[in-house]
Every structure is written in C-alpha cells, then in structure tokens.
Tab-separated table of C-alpha atoms in Angstrom:
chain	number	residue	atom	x	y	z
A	21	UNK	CA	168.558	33.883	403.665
A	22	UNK	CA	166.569	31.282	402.338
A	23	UNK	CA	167.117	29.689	399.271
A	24	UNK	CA	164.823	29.908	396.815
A	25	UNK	CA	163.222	26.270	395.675
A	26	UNK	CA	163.782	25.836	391.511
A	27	UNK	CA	160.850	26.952	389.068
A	28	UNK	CA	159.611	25.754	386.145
A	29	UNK	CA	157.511	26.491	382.895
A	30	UNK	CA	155.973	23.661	382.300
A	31	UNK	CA	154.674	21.151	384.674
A	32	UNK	CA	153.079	17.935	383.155
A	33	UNK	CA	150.789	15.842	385.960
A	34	UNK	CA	149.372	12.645	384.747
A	35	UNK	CA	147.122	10.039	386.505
A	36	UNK	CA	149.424	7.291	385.760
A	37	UNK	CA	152.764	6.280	385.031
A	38	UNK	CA	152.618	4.664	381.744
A	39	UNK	CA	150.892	8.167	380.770
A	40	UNK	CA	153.871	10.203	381.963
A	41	UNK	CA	155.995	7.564	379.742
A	42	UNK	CA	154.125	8.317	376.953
A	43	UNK	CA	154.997	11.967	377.638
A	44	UNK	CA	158.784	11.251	378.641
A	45	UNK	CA	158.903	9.219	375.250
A	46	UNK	CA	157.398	11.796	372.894
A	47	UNK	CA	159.084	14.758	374.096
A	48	UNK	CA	162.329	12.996	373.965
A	49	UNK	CA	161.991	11.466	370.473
A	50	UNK	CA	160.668	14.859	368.835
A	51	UNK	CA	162.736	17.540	370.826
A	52	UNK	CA	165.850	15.850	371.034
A	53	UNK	CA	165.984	16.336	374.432
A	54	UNK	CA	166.999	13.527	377.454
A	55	UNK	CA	165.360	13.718	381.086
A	56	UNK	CA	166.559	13.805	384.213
A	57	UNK	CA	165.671	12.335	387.416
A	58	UNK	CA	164.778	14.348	390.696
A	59	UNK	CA	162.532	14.557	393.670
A	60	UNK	CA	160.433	16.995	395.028
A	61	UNK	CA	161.589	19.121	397.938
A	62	UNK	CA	158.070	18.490	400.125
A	63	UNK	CA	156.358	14.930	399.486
A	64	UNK	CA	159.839	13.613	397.915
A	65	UNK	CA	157.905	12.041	394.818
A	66	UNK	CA	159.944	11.397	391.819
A	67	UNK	CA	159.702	14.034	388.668
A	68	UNK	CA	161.452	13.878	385.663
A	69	UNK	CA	162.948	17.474	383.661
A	70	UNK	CA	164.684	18.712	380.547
A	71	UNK	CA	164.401	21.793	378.747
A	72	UNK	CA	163.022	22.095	375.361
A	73	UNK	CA	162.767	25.374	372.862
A	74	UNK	CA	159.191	27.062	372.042
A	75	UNK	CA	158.309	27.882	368.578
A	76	UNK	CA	160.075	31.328	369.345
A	77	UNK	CA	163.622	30.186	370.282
A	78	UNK	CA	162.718	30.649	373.752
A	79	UNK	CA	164.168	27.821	376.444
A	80	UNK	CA	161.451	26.690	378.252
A	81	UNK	CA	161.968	24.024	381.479
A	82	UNK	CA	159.587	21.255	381.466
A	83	UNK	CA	158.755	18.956	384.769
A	84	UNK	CA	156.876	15.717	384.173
A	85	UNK	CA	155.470	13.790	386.802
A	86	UNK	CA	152.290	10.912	387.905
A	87	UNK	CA	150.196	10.719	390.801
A	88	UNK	CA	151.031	8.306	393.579
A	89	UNK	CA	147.428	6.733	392.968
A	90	UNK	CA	144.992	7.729	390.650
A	91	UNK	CA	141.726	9.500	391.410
A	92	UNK	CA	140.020	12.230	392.445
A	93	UNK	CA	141.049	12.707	396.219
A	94	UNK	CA	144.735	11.647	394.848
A	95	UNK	CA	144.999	14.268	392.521
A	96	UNK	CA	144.063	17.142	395.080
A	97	UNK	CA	146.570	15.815	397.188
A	98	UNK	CA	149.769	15.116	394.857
A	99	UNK	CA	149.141	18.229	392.484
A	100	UNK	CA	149.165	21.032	395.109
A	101	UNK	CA	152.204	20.644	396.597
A	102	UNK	CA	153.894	20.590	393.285
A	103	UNK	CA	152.164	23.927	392.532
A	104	UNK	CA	153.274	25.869	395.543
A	105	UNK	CA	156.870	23.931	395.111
A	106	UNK	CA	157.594	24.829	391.328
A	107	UNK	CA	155.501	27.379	390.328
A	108	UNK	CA	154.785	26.561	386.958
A	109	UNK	CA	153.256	29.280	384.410
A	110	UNK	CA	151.519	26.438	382.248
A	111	UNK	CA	150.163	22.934	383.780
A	112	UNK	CA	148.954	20.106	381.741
A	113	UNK	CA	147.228	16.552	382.599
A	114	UNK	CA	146.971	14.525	379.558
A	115	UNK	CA	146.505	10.382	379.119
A	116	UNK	CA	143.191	8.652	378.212
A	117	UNK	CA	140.197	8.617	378.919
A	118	UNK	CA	136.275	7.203	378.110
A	119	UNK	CA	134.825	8.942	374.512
A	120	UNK	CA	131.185	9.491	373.715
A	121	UNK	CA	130.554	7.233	371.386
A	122	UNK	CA	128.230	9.204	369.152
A	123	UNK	CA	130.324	12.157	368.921
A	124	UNK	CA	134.334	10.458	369.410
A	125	UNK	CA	136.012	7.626	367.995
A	126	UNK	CA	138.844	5.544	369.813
A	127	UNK	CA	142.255	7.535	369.444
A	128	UNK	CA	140.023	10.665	368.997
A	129	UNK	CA	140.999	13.904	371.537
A	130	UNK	CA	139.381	15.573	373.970
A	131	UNK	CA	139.846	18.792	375.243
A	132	UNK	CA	138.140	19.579	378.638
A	133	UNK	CA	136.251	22.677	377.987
A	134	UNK	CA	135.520	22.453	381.609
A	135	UNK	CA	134.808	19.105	384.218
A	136	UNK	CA	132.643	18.481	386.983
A	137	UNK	CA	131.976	16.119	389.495
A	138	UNK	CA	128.893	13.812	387.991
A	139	UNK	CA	128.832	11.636	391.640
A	140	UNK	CA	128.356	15.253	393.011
A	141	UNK	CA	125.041	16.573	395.134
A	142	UNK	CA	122.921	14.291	398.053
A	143	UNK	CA	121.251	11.160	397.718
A	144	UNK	CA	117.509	11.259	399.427
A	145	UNK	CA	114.824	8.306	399.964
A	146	UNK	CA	111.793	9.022	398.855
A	147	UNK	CA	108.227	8.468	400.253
A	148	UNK	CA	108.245	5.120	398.098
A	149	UNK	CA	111.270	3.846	399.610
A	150	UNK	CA	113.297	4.605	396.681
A	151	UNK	CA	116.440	6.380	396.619
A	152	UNK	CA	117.095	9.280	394.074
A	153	UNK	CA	120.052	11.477	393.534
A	154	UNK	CA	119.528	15.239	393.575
A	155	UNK	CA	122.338	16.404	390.999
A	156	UNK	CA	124.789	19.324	391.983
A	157	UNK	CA	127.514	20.607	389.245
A	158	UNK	CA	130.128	22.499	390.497
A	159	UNK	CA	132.361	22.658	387.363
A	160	UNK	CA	135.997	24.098	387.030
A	161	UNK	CA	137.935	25.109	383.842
A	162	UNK	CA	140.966	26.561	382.519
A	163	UNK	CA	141.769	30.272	382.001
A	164	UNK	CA	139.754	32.180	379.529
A	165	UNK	CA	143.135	32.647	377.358
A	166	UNK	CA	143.668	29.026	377.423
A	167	UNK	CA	140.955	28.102	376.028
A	168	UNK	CA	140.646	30.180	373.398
A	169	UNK	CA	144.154	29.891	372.679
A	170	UNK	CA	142.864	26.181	371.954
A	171	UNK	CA	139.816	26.920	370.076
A	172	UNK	CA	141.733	27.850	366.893
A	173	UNK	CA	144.963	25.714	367.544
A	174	UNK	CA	145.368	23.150	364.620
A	175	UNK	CA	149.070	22.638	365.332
A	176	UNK	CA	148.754	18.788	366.625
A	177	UNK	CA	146.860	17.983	363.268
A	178	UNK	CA	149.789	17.066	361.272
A	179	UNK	CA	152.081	15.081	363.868
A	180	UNK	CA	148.917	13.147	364.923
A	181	UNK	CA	148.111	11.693	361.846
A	182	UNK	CA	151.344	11.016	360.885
A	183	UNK	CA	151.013	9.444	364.290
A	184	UNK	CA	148.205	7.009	363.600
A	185	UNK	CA	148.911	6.584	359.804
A	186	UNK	CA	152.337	4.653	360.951
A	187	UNK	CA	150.083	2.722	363.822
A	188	UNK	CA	148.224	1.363	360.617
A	189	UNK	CA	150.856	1.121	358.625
A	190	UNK	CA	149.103	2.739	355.421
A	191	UNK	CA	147.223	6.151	354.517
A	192	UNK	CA	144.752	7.427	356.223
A	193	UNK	CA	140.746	7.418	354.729
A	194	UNK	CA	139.380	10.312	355.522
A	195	UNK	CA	136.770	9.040	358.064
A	196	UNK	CA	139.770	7.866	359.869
A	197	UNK	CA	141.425	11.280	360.358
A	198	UNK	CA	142.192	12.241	364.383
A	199	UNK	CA	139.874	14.766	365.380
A	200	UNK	CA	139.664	16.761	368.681
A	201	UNK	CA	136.829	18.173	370.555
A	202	UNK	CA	136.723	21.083	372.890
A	203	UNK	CA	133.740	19.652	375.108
A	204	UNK	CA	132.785	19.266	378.829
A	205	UNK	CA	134.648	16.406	380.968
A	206	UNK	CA	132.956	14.405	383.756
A	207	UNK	CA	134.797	13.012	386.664
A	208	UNK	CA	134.306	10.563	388.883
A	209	UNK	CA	135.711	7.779	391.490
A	210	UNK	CA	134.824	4.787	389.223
A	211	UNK	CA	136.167	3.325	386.522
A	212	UNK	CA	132.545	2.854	383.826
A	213	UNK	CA	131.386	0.209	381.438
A	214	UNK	CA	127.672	0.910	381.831
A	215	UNK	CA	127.909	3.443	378.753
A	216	UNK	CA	126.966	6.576	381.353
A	217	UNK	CA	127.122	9.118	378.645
A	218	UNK	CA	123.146	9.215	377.938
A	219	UNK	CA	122.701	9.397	381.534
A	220	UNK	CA	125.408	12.546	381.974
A	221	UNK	CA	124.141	14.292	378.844
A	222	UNK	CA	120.501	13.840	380.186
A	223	UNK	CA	121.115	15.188	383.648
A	224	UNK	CA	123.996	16.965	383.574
A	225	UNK	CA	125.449	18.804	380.613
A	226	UNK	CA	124.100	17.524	376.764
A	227	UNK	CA	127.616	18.407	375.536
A	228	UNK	CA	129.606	15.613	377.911
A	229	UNK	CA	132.223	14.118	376.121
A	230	UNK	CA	134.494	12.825	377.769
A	231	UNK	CA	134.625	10.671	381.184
A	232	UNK	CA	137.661	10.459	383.912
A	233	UNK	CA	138.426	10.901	387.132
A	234	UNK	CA	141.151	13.575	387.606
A	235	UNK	CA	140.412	16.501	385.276
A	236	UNK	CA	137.699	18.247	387.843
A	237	UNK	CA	140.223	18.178	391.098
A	238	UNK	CA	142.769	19.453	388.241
A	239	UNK	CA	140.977	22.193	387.450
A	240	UNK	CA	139.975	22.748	390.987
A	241	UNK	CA	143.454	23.027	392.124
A	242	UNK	CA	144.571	25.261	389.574
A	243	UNK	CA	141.986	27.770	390.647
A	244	UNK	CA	143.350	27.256	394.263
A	245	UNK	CA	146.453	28.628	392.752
A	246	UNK	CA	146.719	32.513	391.514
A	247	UNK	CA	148.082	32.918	388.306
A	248	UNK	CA	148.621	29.729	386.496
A	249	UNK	CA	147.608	28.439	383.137
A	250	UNK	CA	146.590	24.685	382.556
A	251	UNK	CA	144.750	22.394	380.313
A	252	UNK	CA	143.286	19.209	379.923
A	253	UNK	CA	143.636	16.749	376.930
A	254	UNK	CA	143.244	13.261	376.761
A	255	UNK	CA	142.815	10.836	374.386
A	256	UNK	CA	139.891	8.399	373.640
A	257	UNK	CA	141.010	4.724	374.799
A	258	UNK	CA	136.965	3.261	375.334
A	259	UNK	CA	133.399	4.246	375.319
A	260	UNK	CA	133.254	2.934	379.279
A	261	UNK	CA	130.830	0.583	377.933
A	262	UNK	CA	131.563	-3.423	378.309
A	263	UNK	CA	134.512	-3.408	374.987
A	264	UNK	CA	136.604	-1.897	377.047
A	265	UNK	CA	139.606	-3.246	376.437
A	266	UNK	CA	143.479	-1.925	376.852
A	267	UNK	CA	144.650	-2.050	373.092
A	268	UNK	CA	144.493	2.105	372.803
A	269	UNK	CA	145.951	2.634	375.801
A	270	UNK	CA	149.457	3.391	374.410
A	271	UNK	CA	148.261	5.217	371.281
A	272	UNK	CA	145.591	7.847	373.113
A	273	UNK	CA	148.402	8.342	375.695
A	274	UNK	CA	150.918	9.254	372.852
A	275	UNK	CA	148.266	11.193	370.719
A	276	UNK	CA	147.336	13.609	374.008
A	277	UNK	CA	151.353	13.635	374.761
A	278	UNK	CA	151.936	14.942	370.827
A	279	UNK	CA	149.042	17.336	371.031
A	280	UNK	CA	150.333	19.030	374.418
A	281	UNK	CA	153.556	19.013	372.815
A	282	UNK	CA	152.714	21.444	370.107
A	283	UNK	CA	150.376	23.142	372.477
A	284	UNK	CA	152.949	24.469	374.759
A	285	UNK	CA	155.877	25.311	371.859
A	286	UNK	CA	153.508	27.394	370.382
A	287	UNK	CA	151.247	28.813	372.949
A	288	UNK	CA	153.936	29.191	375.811
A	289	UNK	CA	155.959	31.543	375.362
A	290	UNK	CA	156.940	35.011	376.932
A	291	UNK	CA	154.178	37.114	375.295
A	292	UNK	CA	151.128	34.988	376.195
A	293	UNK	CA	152.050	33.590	379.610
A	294	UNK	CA	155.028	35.441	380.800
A	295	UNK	CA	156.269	34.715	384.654
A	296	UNK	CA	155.056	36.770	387.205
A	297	UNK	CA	157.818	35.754	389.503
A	298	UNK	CA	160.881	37.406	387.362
A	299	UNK	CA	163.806	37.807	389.893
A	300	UNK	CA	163.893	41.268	391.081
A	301	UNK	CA	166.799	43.843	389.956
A	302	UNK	CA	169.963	43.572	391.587
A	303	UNK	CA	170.584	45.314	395.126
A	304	UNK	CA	173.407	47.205	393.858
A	305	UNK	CA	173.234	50.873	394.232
A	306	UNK	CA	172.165	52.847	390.873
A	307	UNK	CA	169.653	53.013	388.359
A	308	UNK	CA	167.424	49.546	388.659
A	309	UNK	CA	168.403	48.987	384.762
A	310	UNK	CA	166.676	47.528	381.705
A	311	UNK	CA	166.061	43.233	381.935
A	312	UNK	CA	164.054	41.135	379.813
A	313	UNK	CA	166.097	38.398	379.835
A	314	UNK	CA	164.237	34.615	379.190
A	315	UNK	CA	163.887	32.694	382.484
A	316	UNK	CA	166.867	30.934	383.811
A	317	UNK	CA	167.438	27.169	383.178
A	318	UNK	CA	167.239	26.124	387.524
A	319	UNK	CA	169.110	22.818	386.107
A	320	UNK	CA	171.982	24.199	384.079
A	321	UNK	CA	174.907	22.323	385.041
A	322	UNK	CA	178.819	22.556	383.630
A	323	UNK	CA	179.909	24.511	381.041
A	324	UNK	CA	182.279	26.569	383.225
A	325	UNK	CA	185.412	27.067	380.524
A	326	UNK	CA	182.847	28.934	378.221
A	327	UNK	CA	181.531	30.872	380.926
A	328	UNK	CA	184.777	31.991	381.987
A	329	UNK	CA	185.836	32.785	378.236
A	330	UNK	CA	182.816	34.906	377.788
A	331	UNK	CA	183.456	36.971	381.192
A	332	UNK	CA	187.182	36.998	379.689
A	333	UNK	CA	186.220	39.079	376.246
A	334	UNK	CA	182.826	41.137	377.832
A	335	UNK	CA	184.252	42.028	381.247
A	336	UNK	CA	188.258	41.820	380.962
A	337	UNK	CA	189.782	42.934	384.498
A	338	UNK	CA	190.213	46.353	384.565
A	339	UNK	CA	191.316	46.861	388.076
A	340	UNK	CA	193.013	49.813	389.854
A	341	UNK	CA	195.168	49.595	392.968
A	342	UNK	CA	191.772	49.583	395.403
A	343	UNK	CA	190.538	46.601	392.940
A	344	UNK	CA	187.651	48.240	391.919
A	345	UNK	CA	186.206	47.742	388.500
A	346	UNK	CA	187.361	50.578	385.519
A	347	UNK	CA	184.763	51.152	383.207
A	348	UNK	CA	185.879	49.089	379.741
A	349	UNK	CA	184.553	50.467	376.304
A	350	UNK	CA	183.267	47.149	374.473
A	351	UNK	CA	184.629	47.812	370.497
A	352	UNK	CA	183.758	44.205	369.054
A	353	UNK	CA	180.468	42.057	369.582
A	354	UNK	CA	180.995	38.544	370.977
A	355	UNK	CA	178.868	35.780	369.357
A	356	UNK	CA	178.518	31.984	370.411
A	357	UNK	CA	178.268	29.939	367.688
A	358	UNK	CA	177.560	26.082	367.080
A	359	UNK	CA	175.202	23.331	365.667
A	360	UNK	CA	171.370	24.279	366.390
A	361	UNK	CA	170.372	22.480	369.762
A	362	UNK	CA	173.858	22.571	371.712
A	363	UNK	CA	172.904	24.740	374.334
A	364	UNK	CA	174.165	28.500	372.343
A	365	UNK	CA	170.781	30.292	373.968
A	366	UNK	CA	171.128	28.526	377.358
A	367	UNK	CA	174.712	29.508	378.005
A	368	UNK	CA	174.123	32.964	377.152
A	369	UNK	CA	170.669	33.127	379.620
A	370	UNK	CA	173.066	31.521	382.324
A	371	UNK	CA	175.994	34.209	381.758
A	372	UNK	CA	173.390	37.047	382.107
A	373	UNK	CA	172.135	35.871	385.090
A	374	UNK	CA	175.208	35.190	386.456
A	375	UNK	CA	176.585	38.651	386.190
A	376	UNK	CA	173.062	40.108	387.563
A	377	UNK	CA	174.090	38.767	390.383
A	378	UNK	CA	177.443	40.186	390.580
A	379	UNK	CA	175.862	43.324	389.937
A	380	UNK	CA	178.544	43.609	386.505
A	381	UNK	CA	175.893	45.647	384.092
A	382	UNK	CA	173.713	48.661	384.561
A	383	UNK	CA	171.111	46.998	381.590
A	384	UNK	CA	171.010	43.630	380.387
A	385	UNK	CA	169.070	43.638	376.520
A	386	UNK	CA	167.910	40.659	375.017
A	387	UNK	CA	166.773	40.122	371.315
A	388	UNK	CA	165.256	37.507	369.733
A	389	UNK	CA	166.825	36.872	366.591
A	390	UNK	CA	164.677	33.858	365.873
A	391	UNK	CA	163.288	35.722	362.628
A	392	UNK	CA	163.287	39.480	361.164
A	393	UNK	CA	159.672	39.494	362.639
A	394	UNK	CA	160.700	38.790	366.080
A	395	UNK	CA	163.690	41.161	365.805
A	396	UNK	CA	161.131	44.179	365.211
A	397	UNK	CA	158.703	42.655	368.171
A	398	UNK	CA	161.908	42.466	370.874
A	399	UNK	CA	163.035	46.061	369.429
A	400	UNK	CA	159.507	47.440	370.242
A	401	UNK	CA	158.817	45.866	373.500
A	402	UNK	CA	162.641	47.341	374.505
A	403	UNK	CA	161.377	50.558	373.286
A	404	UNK	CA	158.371	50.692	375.552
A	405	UNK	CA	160.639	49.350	378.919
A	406	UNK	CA	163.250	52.156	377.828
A	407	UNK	CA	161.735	55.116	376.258
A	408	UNK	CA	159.376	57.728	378.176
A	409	UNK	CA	155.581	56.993	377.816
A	410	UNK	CA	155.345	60.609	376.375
A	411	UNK	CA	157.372	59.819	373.748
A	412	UNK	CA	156.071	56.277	372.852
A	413	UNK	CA	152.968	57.697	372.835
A	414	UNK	CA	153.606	61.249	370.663
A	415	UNK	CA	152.534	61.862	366.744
C-alpha cells in the first residue's frame, strides 16, 4: 500500500525568505514553540514545522515555507505542489508590500479583499501610432467564510501595537495606532516607484490598496485547489513611489506575521474549518464506532515509555490461551497531568490514534475541557454523532 504523504493545518507561503523569518521568529517567541527542518517530498524545497495550540486547546500543525524566487509565475509554480503534497485546511501569504498613500500609512495592514492582475488584458496601436492598453481584470479571492471571518476580527489589535509602541520606544499617539484595511490587492511582475495607485484606482478598481506581486497567483491557486481556506495580509513597507527605502521591511513583515498569528488561533479551529480528509474508521469487523478525535500531530516523535504506561492502565493484557483479547471493565479514569505546554493533549491524540489502528476500541470520545463552555459544545456535537436524528430532533 502506499503510504500516505504527512498533512498539515496550516501552511504559511511567503515571497521571500526574510518574510518566512519574520514568521519563524514570531511564532516561536509568542507560542513557545521551536521549528524543525524538512523537505518536501516532490520539488525537495526546504519547509520549516512545529505545532502550536488554537484559542480552543486544539493542536494545530503549522508548515512555513518561501518561494524559490519571487513573483508571479514563481508563485504558481512553488505553491501548487505544496498544496497537493500537504493538504493544508488554512493557507496564508503574508510579508510587505506597497500602501496607498492616501488611505495607509507605513507599518499599516492590508488585507487582500481580493487581487488581480493590473499588467493583465492586450496592448493595441492605434491609428496615431500610439500604443494603448485595453484593461482585463480577472480577480481571485479567498473563501466567503474567510473573509468575513476577517471583517470583524480585532484580535491582532493589541499585540500589534504593543508591537510598534516598543519599535518607538514610547506610547503610542493616537494617529499613530496600526490600522488594517480589508481592500483590493494589485499584482504585478515589477517592483513600482512611479506611485501607480491613481493610475490602478482610475482604471481598475477605486478601492486598490495595496500593490505586490504574488497575492493574485495565490489566490488563483487556491481556487485550483477544492476545499482550502487562505488569506492574504501584508504589511505596508512603501508607497512604490521614489522613498522607497528598506527601513520597514522587518517591522511590516513582523506586523503581518503577528496578525496571521492571531488569525489562525482563533479562526482555525475544528468548528470553522474542520478537515475533510479525517482518516477513515478502522477495517476491523463491527460497528464503524464514534471518532472525533483532533487531527494527528504527522511529526510526533518519542515519548514511547508514556505511551506504553498508558496502554499498561487502559488496555492491561487480558489474554486467554488462543491470545485473544478479554473484554476488561475500566473502574478508574486515567489522567495525564503536567505544566501547560508539555505535550499532555498531543500524547493523548497520538495514543488514540495509535490504538485506531490496532483496532483496540469500538468508540473513541473526545472532550474539550478547555472551558465549561466548550465542555457543553463537545457534549452536544457527541450527542448529534451518537444519538438517533429522531430523537435529537423530538419536543
């Protein structure tokens, strides 16, 4: 049979590497969390992973990665494979990008509400010997939920300005609070200082923004792909006009980094954008059984004298002379217990999946204990996998 390649929640594309650091260094500082280094199974490009926890408790595996080059043709190219390959439920680019002056300031956000190619449509000469470009927008965007999942997210407020109060080493004045616009992204194959925004907002779409050259082919591959979330955020760095200049380079990459941080801990999670690829019940012969256990870490390593402990006190060896499994009655709970951020939920997700696959339980329950709210929610959404419709649904 063939084996299955790894998945992952998350995957994190950027256009360059000193963006990806900026993500690598964020997530690290504020989750706690180290990276490791791997490559991908069909172009062999370096990625880095970890897991982190959403808002909800729930483990979610993260893969961050750059392009080769950056661009337009690039992105198409790189991203892709990577799709197909991991099968992420949530993809993010993030980094910098040119601002509007007249609507963004430098260190500002932008969202891409959607993005189009601006260099797109056919060049004709006309009678007077002049050339003039006949305009053609073809524009791609995220997912409906996505985007309004966005619309009334104000979870990277707080961490930003923190952000940018410490970059100027004082509080913040009020006109100098981070702001973030949902708006319309152009893309193109050149890097501007001409100022093209008038131009863009003139011919193309008033409500232009932002300017780049990945976020259309992003978009574009995403709807290639069935199924999968994604969202673009960058941060302001210039107004491609001639100040451009490389001293917000580090900050927008960090403030788009922290802003897709809190995106995806509280918007990622099993309710909103649960996998569509949950492995299958086991083969073993019987009822198919109750599972709604959180996906598996594909990268959990070690750990083995736990493992064994907890098959020791939930599946002792009952055996009879044919060595087949007695049924054992289970009189006293089992708990794993430790300092928060240890690795209590990801052992437990790896012993359940481990005996799925040895076929050990008839129904596998998990409950999110995160809060007494989120007890009540994983009691309920048990109750409708469990009980008859007729009853769920009866007075």
């Amino acid at each position: 049979m063939e084996k299955r390649a790894e998945s992952f929640d998350v995957c994190i594309v950027c256009a360059l590497y000193e963006e990806a650091e900026a993500v690598l260094n964020e997530f690290s500082t504020r989750c706690n969390v180290s990276f490791l280094k791997a490559f991908s199974g069909m172009d062999r490009y370096e990625y880095r992973y970890t897991s982190i926890v959403n808002n909800r408790g729930e483990p979610l595996t993260v893969l961050v990665t750059w392009l080769s080059e950056s661009g337009p043709i690039q992105t198409g190219l790189d991203l892709k494979p990577f799709l197909h390959e991991f099968r992420p439920r949530f993809v993010a680019m993030t980094g910098f990008c040119a601002g509007y002056k007249k609507k963004v300031k430098w260190g500002d956000l932008v969202v891409a509400q959607y993005a189009y190619f601006y260099e797109a449509g056919k060049v004709i000469r006309e009678s007077e010997g002049l050339s003039r470009h006949l305009q053609e927008m073809k524009a791609a965007a995220s997912t409906s939920q996505v985007l309004h999942y966005a619309r009334g997210f104000n979870g990277w407020k707080e961490p930003v300005k923190k952000m940018k109060s410490d970059r100027l080493k004082r509080q913040l004045k009020e006109t100098e609070e981070p702001r973030c616009v949902i708006a319309p992204m152009a893309s193109g194959m050149a890097v501007r200082q001409d100022d093209p925004f008038p131009w863009l907002r003139e011919h193309y779409d008033r409500n232009t923004v932002g300017l780049d050259m990945e976020a259309a082919t992003f978009y574009q591959a995403l709807r290639a792909v069935s199924h999968i979330h994604g969202l673009v955020v960058k941060g302001v760095c210039d107004h491609a006009d001639m100040n451009k200049k490389d001293t917000y380079h580090d900050y927008a990459a960090r403030a788009s980094a922290v802003y897709l941080l809190s995106f995806i801990q509280e918007y990622v999670t099993d309710s909103t954008m649960p996998r569509r690829d949950v492995p299958p019940p086991s083969s073993r012969a019987g009822p198919s059984g109750v599972w709604n256990v959180p996906p598996r870490n594909p990268h959990f390593t070690g750990r083995d004298e736990l493992l064994d402990r907890l098959e020791e006190y939930l599946a002792p060896a009952a055996h009879d002379e044919q060595r087949m499994p007695q049924r054992v009655a289970l009189t006293q709970p089992q708990a794993i217990t430790g300092l928060g951020g240890i690795g209590k939920t990801q052992l437990a997700v790896e012993y359940a999946y481990r005996s799925r696959e040895q076929g050990r339980y008839t129904h596998t329950l998990w409950i999110n204990a995160a809060s007494e709210e989120t007890i009540i929610a994983s009691f309920v959404e048990l109750a409708a996998e469990v009980l008859p419709a007729s009853v769920m649904h009866s007075e």
